[in-house]
Short mmCIF file of C-alpha atoms and ligand atoms in Angstrom, two decimals:
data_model
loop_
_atom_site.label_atom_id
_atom_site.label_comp_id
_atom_site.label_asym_id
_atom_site.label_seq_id
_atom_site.Cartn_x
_atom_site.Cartn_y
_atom_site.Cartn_z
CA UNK A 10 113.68 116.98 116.18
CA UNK A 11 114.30 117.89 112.61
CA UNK A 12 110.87 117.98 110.72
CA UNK A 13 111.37 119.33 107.35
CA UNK A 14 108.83 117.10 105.87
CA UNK A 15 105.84 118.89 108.53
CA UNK A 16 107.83 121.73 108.13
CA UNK A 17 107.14 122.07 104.26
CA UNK A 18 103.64 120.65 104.64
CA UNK A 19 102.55 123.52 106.83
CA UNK A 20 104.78 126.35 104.94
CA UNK A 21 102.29 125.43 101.99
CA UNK A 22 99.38 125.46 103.94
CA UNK A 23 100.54 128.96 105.34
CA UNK A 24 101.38 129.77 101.83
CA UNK A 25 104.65 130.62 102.39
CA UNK A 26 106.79 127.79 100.55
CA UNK A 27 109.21 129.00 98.40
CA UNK A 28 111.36 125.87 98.33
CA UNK A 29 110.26 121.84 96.90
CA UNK A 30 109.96 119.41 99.54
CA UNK A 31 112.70 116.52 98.10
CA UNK A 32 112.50 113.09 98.67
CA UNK A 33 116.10 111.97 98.50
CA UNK A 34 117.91 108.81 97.75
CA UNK A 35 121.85 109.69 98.02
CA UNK A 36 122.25 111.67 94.77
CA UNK A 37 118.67 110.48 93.60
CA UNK A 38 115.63 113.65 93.89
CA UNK A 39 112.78 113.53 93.48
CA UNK A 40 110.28 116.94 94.06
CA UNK A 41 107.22 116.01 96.82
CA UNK A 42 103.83 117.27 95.20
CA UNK A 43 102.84 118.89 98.68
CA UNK A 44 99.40 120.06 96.98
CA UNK A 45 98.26 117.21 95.28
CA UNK A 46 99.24 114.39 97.77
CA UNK A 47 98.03 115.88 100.84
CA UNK A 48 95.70 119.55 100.16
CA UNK A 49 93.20 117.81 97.65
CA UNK A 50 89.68 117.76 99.44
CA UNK A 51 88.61 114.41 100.14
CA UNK A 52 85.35 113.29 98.06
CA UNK A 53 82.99 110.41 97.37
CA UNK A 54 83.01 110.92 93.66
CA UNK A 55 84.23 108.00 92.55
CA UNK A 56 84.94 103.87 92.83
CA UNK A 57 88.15 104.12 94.84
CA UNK A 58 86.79 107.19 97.29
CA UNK A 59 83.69 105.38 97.56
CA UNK A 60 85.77 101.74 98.26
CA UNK A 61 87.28 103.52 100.84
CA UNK A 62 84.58 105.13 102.80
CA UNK A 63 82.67 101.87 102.46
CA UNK A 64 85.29 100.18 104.90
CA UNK A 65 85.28 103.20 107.53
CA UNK A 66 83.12 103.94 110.05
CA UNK A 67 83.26 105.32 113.87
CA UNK A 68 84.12 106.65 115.63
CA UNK A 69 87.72 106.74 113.45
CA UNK A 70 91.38 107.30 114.05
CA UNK A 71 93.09 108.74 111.60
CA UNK A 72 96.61 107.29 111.80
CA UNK A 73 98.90 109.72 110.84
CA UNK A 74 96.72 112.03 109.09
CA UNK A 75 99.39 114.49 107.31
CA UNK A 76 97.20 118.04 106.28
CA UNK A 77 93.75 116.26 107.72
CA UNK A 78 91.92 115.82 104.33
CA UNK A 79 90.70 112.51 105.08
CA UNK A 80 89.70 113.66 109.08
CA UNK A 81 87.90 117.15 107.37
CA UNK A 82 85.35 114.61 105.80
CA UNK A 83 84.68 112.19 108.15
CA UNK A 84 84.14 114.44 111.08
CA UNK A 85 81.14 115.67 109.31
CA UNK A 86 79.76 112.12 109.74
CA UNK A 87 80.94 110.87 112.93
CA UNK A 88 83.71 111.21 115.44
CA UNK A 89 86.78 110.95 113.81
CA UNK A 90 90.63 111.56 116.19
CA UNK A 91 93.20 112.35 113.67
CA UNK A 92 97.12 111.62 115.25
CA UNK A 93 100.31 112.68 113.93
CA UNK A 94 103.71 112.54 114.77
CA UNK A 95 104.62 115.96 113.77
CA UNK A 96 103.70 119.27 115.65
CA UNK A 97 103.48 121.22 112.51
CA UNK A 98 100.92 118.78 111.10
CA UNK A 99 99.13 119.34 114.02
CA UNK A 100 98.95 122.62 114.22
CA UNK A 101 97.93 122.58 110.54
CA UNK A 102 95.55 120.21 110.99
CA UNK A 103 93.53 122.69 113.67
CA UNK A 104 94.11 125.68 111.33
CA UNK A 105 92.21 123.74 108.33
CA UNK A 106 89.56 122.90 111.15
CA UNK A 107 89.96 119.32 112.24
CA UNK A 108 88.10 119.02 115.26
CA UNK A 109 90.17 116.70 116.87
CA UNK A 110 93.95 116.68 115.94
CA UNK A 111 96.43 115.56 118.61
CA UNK A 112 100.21 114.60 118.46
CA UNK A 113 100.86 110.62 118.85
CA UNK A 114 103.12 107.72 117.76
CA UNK A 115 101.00 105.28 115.61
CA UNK A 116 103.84 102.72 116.89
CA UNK A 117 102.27 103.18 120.45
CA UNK A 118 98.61 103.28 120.59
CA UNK A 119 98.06 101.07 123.27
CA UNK A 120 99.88 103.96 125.11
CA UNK A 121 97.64 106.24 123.67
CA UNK A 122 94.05 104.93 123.33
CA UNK A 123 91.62 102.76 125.39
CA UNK A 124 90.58 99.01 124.63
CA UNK A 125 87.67 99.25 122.12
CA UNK A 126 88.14 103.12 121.66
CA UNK A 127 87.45 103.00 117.62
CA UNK A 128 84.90 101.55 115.18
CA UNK A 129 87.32 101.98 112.24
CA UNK A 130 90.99 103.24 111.48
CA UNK A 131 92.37 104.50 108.54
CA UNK A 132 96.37 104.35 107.85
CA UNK A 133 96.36 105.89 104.72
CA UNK A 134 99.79 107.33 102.97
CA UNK A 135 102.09 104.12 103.45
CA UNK A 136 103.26 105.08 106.89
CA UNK A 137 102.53 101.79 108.02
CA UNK A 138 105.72 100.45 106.23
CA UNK A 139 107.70 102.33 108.97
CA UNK A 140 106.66 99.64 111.30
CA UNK A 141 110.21 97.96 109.74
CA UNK A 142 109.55 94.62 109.37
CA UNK A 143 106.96 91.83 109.40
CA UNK A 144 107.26 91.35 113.38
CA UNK A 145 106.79 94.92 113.10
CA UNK A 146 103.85 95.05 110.93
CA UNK A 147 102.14 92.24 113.50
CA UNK A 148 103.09 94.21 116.42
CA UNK A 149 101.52 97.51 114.87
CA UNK A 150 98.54 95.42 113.81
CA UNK A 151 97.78 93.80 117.28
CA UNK A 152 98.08 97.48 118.77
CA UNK A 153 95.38 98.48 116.59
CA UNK A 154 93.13 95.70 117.03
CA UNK A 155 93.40 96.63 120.54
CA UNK A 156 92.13 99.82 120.30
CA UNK A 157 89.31 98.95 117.80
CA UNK A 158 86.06 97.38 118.69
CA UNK A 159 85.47 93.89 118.51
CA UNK A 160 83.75 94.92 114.80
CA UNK A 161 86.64 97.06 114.08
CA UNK A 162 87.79 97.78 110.23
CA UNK A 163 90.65 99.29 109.12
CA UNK A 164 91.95 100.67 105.98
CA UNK A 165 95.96 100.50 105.18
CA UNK A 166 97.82 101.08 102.18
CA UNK A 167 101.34 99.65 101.04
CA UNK A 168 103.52 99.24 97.55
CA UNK A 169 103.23 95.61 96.01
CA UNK A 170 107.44 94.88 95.63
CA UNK A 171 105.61 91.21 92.98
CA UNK A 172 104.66 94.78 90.83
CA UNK A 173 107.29 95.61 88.49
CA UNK A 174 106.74 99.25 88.73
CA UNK A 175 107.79 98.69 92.31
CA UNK A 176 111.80 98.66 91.63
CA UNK A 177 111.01 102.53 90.00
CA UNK A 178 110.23 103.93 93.24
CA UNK A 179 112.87 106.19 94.70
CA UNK A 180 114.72 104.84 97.23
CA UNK A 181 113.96 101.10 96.14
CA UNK A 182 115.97 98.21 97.67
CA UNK A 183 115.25 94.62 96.70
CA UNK A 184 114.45 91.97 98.59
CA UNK A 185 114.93 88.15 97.42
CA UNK A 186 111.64 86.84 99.42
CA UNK A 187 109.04 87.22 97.56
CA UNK A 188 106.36 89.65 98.60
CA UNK A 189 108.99 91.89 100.32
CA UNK A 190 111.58 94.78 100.00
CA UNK A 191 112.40 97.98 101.33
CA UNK A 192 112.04 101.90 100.63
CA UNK A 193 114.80 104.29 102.18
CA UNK A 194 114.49 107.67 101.86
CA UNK A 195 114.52 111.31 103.59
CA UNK A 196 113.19 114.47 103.26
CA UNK A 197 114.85 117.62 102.82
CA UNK A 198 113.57 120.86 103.05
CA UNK A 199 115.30 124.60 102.98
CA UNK A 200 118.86 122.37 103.22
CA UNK A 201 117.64 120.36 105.84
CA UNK A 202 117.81 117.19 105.86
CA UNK A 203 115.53 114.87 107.97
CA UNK A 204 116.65 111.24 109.13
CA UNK A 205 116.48 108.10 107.02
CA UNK A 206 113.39 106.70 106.51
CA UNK A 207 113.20 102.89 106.18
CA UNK A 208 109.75 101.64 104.84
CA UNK A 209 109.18 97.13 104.34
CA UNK A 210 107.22 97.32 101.60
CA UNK A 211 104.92 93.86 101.57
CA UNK A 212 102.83 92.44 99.21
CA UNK A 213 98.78 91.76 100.07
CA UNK A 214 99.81 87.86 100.87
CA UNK A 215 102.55 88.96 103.34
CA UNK A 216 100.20 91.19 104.97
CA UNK A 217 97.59 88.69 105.21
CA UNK A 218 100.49 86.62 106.97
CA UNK A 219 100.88 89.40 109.31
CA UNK A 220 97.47 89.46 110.60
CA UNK A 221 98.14 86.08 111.51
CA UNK A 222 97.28 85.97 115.15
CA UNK A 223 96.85 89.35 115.45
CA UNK A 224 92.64 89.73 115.74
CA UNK A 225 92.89 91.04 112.06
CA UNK A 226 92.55 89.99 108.46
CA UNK A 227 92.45 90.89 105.09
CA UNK A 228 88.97 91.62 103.63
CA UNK A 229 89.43 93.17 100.47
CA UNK A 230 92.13 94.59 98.49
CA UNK A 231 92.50 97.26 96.07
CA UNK A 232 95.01 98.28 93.54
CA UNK A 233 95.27 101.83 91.80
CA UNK A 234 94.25 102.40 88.30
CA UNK A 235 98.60 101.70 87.62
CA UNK A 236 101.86 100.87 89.64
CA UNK A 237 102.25 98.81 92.46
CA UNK A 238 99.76 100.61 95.63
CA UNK A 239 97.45 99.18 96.54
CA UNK A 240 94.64 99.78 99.35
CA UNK A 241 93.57 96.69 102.27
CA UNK A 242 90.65 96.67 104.15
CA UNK A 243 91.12 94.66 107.51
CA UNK A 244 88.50 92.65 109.57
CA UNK A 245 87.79 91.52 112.69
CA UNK A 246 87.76 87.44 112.61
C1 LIG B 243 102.27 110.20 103.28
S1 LIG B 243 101.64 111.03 104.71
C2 LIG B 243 99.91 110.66 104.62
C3 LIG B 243 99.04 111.74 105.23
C4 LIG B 243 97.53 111.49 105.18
N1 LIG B 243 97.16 110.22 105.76
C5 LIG B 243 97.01 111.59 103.76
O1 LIG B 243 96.66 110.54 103.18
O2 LIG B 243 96.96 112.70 103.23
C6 LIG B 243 102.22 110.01 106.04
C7 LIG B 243 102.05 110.67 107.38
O3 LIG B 243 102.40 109.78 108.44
C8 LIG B 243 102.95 110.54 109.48
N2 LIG B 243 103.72 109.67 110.37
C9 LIG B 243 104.93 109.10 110.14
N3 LIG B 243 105.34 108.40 111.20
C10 LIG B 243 104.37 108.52 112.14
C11 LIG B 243 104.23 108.02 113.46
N4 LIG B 243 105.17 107.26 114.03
N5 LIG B 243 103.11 108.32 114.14
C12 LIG B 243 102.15 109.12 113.59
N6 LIG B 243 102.24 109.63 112.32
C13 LIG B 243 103.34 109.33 111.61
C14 LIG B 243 103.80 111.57 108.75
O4 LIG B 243 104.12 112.68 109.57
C15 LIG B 243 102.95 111.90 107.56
O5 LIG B 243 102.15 113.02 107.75
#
């Protein structure tokens, strides 16, 4: 399968990326920031870092963990599984020394993982948008309440579409319901081109509605210092 987004990833980590990684939108561009999105160390140094490790405990999964800097600082406190989808993540990921860095589909963990297997999950990036649609997003969410403990927390992160700055990210598409729209985009790296990506972006109140039923809900949520991401942290009920 055509990778170029894990492809560029671990060219920078090998240091041996001579092209951008593009997000593209039909004739729309947009250059990736490999280094700053996904090499910056991890840190408790300030109010969101410290929001953040204040929901997470484990032992953790880290649901599609990219590079590994979140899974590089909480394996120093506890047991933390970091899963991607890509091989060249992985393989990155056990080159920067995460201890445990397998390939998985965060749209199958029951497949993957035992009942009860995690204290804590973090889905950090706005992967979780891939899961396509509110059935979707419940579907992902009672897959990962199945495979957290009874206690379980979980930290997600989306775009807001009720923010304006929402319509200014690339590969925008509105939606008329409130609290919803889309993202499509792809990567391309080196001329190629990886497939569409189609991302529901959902406000905090539809993703409240999708824990309905699901063994989740929403604790606490968190917006960025601007623009429409924001950060949830799910518990048990
Ligand atoms: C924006 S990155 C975030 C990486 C990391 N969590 C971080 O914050 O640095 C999103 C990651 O999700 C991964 N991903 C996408 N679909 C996935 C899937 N179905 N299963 C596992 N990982 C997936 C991508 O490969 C990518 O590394």
């Amino acid at each position: 399968m055509s990778d170029p987004f894990g492809r560029a990833v671990r060219d920078f980590h090998l240091d041996e990326q001579d092209e951008p990684l593009v997000q593209r939108d039909g004739e729309e561009t947009l250059d990736h920031p490999i280094e700053r999105f996904y090499f910056a160390e991890f840190t408790v140094d300030d109010e969101a870092s410290e929001w953040l490790a204040s929901w997470v405990d484990g032992p953790l999964l880290d649901v599609g963990a990219g590079a590994g800097r979140h899974a590089l600082y909480f394996q120093e406190r506890f047991e933390t599984v970091a899963v991607e989808v890509s091989d060249h993540l992985v393989e990155t990921m056990r080159e920067r020394g995460v201890a445990d860095a397998r390939r998985g589909d965060m749209f199958a963990l029951r497949e993957s993982f035992d009942r009860d297997r995690f204290r804590s999950a973090l889905v950090v990036g706005t992967q979780i948008g891939l899961a396509g649609s509110m059935q979707g997003l419940r579907s992902f969410l009672g897959d990962l309440a199945h495979v957290t403990t009874p206690d379980g927390t979980a930290v997600v992160d989306c775009y807001d579409p009720d923010r304006d700055e929402a319509a200014e990210l690339l590969g925008y598409r509105d939606d008329p319901t409130p609290g919803l729209a889309h993202r499509v985009m792809s990567f391309e790296y080196e001329g190629d081109v990886g497939d569409a990506l189609l991302f529901r972006l959902f406000s905090p109140d539809r993703l409240r509605a999708a824990t309905d039923g699901t063994g989740w809900e929403v604790a606490a949520v968190r917006y960025g210092d601007e623009g429409p991401h924001y950060r949830a942290a799910l518990e048990k009920v």
